[in-house]
Amino acid sequence: RCADHPEFITQNAQVRRLLAQADRVAESPATVLLTGESGTGKEVLARRLHGCSPRRRASFVRLNCASLPEGVLESELFGHEKGAFTGAVRQHLGRFELANRGTLFLDEIGAADMRVQLRLLRVLQEREFERVGGAETLRVDVRVIAATNVDLREEVRKGTFREDLFYRLNVVPLKLPPLRQRKGDIPLLIEHFIRRLAAQNRCKIRGLDAAALNHFLAYPWPGNVRQLENALERMVILASDSLLREEDVPEEIVHWQDEEEPDLSQRDFKEARNSFERHFLCEALHRHRGVISQVAEDVGLSRKSLYAKLEHLDIDYQHYRT
C-alpha cells in the first residue's frame, strides 16, 4: 500500500505504532504536525506520509522556515510579482503554487514571523492567497505537513506563535522519539547507513567491531539519527580497513563521558546547559565546515539565532572553515 515512501528503519514498538498511525492518516487530507528533536527523522516521516497518500504522484515540496533571512520567507511561500520589491526583476512562484495538488512540508514552522503566520492561517482556512505585490487571488489544493523541534504550546503562551494557527496545524500530531529512547534501532541504522555509504564511496565496509558498537550504544546522540549518519560517513571515508574499529570512532563519541560527567556536579543548571550547547554546536560546525546556513538548518535555528548563540558561547565559527 505504501510502496512509494522512504524506508523508516526501526524495530521499536513505539515507533512502529506511530508509523501505523501515520499510514492511516496519510490517506486523509488532514494537516499534520510532526514534533521531535532535530535529527529524529521528521522529514523522512513527512515523505512517508506523502508517499502513502493519494497525492503521491504529485510534488512533495520542502521549505525550512528557519533557514531563510527575515523577510524572505513570505516570498518563498507565496511567491511575488515582478517589481513587488527592490530586486524583484521577474515573477516568482512560491512553494504553495509549486506544491499544488501535492504536499508542502514546512520544517521548523516555529521560525515563521507573525505576518507569515497570519497568511498561513488564511491559506489553511480558505485555500487561497495572493503573491507578494499581487492583486490576483490564487486558489490551491495543498496538503500541509508542518514540523518543529520546539514546544509550540509554550510559544503560544509566550505570544510568539498564533494560537489559532497552532490548532489549524495540530489536527493530527505525531511525535518522534529521540534516538536515545530507541537504542535498539542503532544496530539496524548502522547496517543501513554503512551499506548506503559504502556504495556511495565505492568501498567495502563490513560493519563495526564490538568495541566500536559499544561506543555507539552508550552515546546519548543529542543530534539523533542525523548525527549518527554523519559520524558513520566520517568513519567510512577515513576507514583503512573493511571493519570499522574503536580507533575509527570520532573522539566526541568515545570520550563524551570523560568530558561531561566530572564537571556536572560542580555546575549550576545554566553552566551545564551552556556546556552541552557548546559541545553540540561545535560538533555541528565541524560537520559542516563552518558553513552557517548549513549548521542553522541542521540544528533547527535561524541564522540570526545561531549567530547570537555562537557569540553568547564565545565560539568562533571561522575556525571551522576549510
XYZ file of C-alpha atoms in Angstrom:
322
model
C 0.000 0.000 0.000
C 2.860 2.405 0.785
C 5.400 1.271 -1.809
C 6.447 4.818 -2.692
C 7.555 6.006 0.748
C 11.158 6.166 2.023
C 12.189 3.361 4.327
C 11.947 4.176 8.047
C 14.432 1.944 9.873
C 13.036 0.733 13.202
C 12.103 -2.258 15.306
C 10.943 -0.058 18.206
C 7.354 -0.767 19.281
C 6.576 2.901 19.980
C 7.830 3.999 16.563
C 6.018 1.146 14.823
C 2.751 2.275 16.412
C 3.459 5.822 15.272
C 4.158 4.627 11.702
C 0.931 2.623 11.645
C -0.932 5.738 12.748
C 0.883 7.799 10.096
C -0.101 5.332 7.372
C -3.763 5.694 8.349
C -3.514 9.488 8.464
C -1.747 9.590 5.084
C -4.922 8.714 3.201
C -6.756 11.762 4.552
C -6.146 15.411 3.540
C -5.686 16.405 7.212
C -2.899 18.766 8.231
C -0.218 17.011 10.301
C 2.172 18.489 12.881
C 5.377 16.490 13.392
C 7.285 17.165 16.601
C 10.584 15.871 17.931
C 14.191 16.845 18.412
C 16.389 17.847 15.493
C 17.574 14.818 13.542
C 14.854 12.383 14.655
C 13.513 11.799 11.133
C 10.663 14.289 10.759
C 11.337 14.824 7.056
C 11.561 11.071 6.441
C 8.164 10.684 8.112
C 6.758 13.594 6.083
C 7.901 11.909 2.868
C 6.304 8.671 4.061
C 3.005 10.494 4.648
C 3.190 11.885 1.111
C 4.242 8.564 -0.404
C 1.326 6.742 1.216
C -1.235 9.386 0.227
C -3.463 9.810 -2.837
C -1.182 12.775 -3.680
C 1.930 10.634 -4.093
C 2.104 11.180 -7.890
C 2.206 14.964 -7.381
C 5.015 17.094 -5.949
C 6.477 16.916 -2.452
C 7.838 20.417 -1.784
C 10.004 21.191 1.246
C 10.825 24.513 2.893
C 12.854 25.051 6.063
C 11.386 28.159 7.670
C 14.458 28.645 9.880
C 16.978 28.708 7.027
C 15.813 31.927 5.366
C 16.682 35.521 6.305
C 13.893 37.542 7.875
C 11.543 38.905 5.209
C 12.309 36.244 2.589
C 10.037 33.502 3.939
C 6.818 35.213 2.824
C 8.043 35.476 -0.776
C 9.253 31.862 -0.786
C 5.914 30.589 0.472
C 3.525 32.719 -1.553
C 5.668 33.961 -4.446
C 5.971 37.550 -5.667
C 5.167 39.633 -8.717
C 7.732 41.439 -10.829
C 8.514 44.786 -9.189
C 6.999 43.793 -5.832
C 10.166 44.984 -4.087
C 13.711 46.037 -4.927
C 15.385 43.181 -6.759
C 12.142 41.500 -7.857
C 13.038 41.575 -11.556
C 10.684 38.745 -12.532
C 7.647 36.899 -11.249
C 8.473 34.196 -8.697
C 6.237 31.212 -7.941
C 6.023 30.330 -4.253
C 6.095 26.913 -2.651
C 2.311 26.762 -2.320
C 1.927 27.064 -6.093
C 4.710 24.557 -6.720
C 3.048 22.081 -4.349
C -0.442 22.423 -5.856
C -2.253 19.040 -5.764
C 0.688 17.688 -3.758
C 2.236 18.089 -0.310
C 4.036 21.072 1.232
C 6.395 20.220 4.102
C 7.101 23.235 6.314
C 10.053 22.371 8.524
C 10.790 24.443 11.660
C 7.425 26.173 11.414
C 8.073 27.913 14.737
C 10.557 30.233 12.985
C 7.797 31.912 10.928
C 7.137 35.525 11.939
C 3.680 36.826 12.844
C 2.973 38.237 9.371
C 3.725 34.911 7.720
C 1.735 33.065 10.403
C -1.340 35.167 9.590
C -1.006 34.421 5.870
C -0.524 30.715 6.589
C -3.691 30.718 8.679
C -5.657 32.186 5.781
C -4.401 29.709 3.192
C -5.105 26.787 5.543
C -8.638 28.053 6.172
C -9.607 29.307 2.723
C -7.127 27.605 0.359
C -6.352 30.924 -1.315
C -3.718 33.683 -1.261
C -2.100 36.442 -3.299
C 1.526 36.657 -4.334
C 3.550 39.420 -2.651
C 2.819 42.594 -4.624
C -0.063 40.949 -6.486
C -3.814 41.511 -6.578
C -4.930 38.233 -8.154
C -6.313 35.697 -5.681
C -4.939 32.221 -6.352
C -6.580 29.003 -5.179
C -4.538 25.926 -4.304
C -5.121 22.330 -3.270
C -2.194 21.534 -0.976
C -1.789 19.131 1.918
C 0.386 20.813 4.579
C 2.698 18.882 6.887
C 4.487 21.074 9.435
C 7.366 20.147 11.730
C 9.043 21.684 14.746
C 11.629 20.855 17.386
C 10.311 23.480 19.817
C 7.251 23.405 22.079
C 4.693 25.404 20.091
C 2.270 25.429 23.043
C 4.938 27.282 25.009
C 5.469 29.658 22.064
C 1.720 30.314 22.082
C 1.883 31.104 25.812
C 4.789 33.489 25.169
C 2.858 35.219 22.395
C 5.338 34.367 19.629
C 3.087 31.856 17.839
C -0.579 32.304 16.963
C -2.914 30.044 18.911
C -5.396 29.786 16.026
C -2.613 28.720 13.631
C -1.347 26.171 16.143
C -4.744 24.460 16.255
C -5.012 24.581 12.453
C -1.647 22.805 12.181
C -2.166 20.425 15.094
C -5.077 18.490 13.556
C -3.043 15.273 13.726
C 0.040 15.498 15.994
C 2.775 12.878 15.586
C 5.753 12.930 17.954
C 9.022 11.197 17.047
C 11.103 9.925 19.993
C 14.818 10.765 20.249
C 17.359 8.097 19.328
C 18.433 7.687 22.974
C 14.924 6.305 23.662
C 15.148 3.730 20.847
C 18.703 2.443 21.169
C 17.642 -0.978 19.937
C 17.424 0.613 16.489
C 21.082 1.695 16.479
C 22.490 -1.587 15.054
C 19.815 -1.538 12.327
C 20.585 2.076 11.466
C 24.321 1.372 11.401
C 23.820 -1.508 8.973
C 21.529 0.588 6.759
C 23.804 3.638 6.624
C 27.023 1.664 6.147
C 25.510 -0.217 3.218
C 24.485 3.049 1.582
C 27.670 4.967 2.426
C 29.918 2.145 1.243
C 28.102 2.120 -2.100
C 28.361 5.904 -2.407
C 32.084 5.875 -1.623
C 32.756 2.710 -3.655
C 34.378 0.844 -0.794
C 33.751 -2.399 1.055
C 32.818 -1.920 4.706
C 31.567 -4.943 6.646
C 30.402 -3.103 9.744
C 31.618 -2.156 13.244
C 33.580 -4.313 15.640
C 32.192 -4.916 19.151
C 34.161 -2.109 20.829
C 33.056 0.471 18.269
C 29.446 -0.682 18.516
C 29.541 -0.384 22.318
C 30.545 3.279 22.000
C 27.644 3.890 19.621
C 25.218 2.208 22.029
C 26.500 4.157 25.051
C 26.484 7.604 23.431
C 23.331 9.754 24.019
C 23.168 11.103 20.417
C 21.993 14.695 21.022
C 21.796 15.136 17.228
C 19.842 11.875 16.880
C 19.762 9.835 13.644
C 21.269 12.636 11.549
C 24.280 12.812 13.873
C 24.687 9.030 13.773
C 24.663 9.076 9.969
C 27.227 11.891 9.875
C 29.530 10.040 12.292
C 29.364 6.892 10.165
C 30.026 8.865 6.990
C 33.194 10.301 8.510
C 34.298 6.812 9.600
C 33.612 5.244 6.190
C 35.501 7.974 4.325
C 38.556 7.681 6.591
C 38.468 3.884 7.005
C 41.677 1.960 6.336
C 40.069 -1.466 6.802
C 36.817 -3.172 5.850
C 35.869 -3.402 9.544
C 35.358 -0.146 11.449
C 37.124 -0.329 14.807
C 37.230 1.601 18.078
C 40.066 3.805 16.838
C 37.858 4.897 13.909
C 35.079 6.187 16.185
C 35.050 10.020 16.471
C 36.623 11.351 19.659
C 33.463 13.110 20.834
C 31.642 9.763 20.882
C 34.423 7.823 22.610
C 35.181 10.401 25.305
C 31.824 12.104 25.869
C 31.594 10.796 29.458
C 35.139 11.920 30.220
C 34.279 15.430 29.034
C 30.816 15.797 30.500
C 30.443 13.821 33.721
C 33.225 15.021 36.070
C 32.202 18.666 35.923
C 28.438 18.398 36.155
C 28.274 18.065 39.930
C 30.119 21.369 40.288
C 27.936 23.334 37.860
C 24.596 25.011 38.173
C 21.930 24.322 35.549
C 22.875 27.291 33.359
C 26.547 26.266 33.216
C 25.637 22.652 32.412
C 23.301 23.761 29.631
C 25.941 26.077 28.159
C 28.465 23.233 28.211
C 26.074 20.939 26.365
C 25.149 23.624 23.793
C 28.816 24.481 23.194
C 29.665 20.817 22.574
C 26.608 20.322 20.342
C 27.241 23.428 18.207
C 30.978 22.797 17.867
C 30.207 19.322 16.559
C 27.725 20.762 14.029
C 30.260 23.386 12.926
C 32.828 20.649 12.415
C 30.396 18.565 10.322
C 29.514 21.492 8.057
C 32.981 23.097 7.970
C 31.696 26.326 9.484
C 29.021 26.987 6.829
C 26.460 28.870 8.908
C 23.438 28.274 6.663
C 24.014 24.505 6.781
C 24.641 24.496 10.541
C 21.475 26.536 11.157
C 19.363 24.089 9.154
C 20.985 21.087 10.855
C 20.363 22.284 14.416
C 16.995 23.925 13.722
C 17.858 27.579 14.409
C 17.511 30.662 12.255
C 20.847 32.116 11.180
C 20.192 35.166 13.346
C 19.587 32.981 16.405
C 22.625 30.837 15.608
C 24.937 33.861 15.353
C 23.612 35.117 18.702
C 24.122 31.698 20.303
C 27.693 31.406 18.977
C 28.513 34.867 20.311
C 26.979 34.042 23.702
C 29.018 30.823 23.944
C 32.177 32.520 22.628
C 32.504 30.121 19.672
C 34.496 31.340 16.658
C 32.815 29.675 13.668
C 35.564 30.979 11.343
C 37.897 28.476 12.997
C 35.928 25.609 11.429
C 36.072 26.890 7.859
C 38.359 24.986 5.493
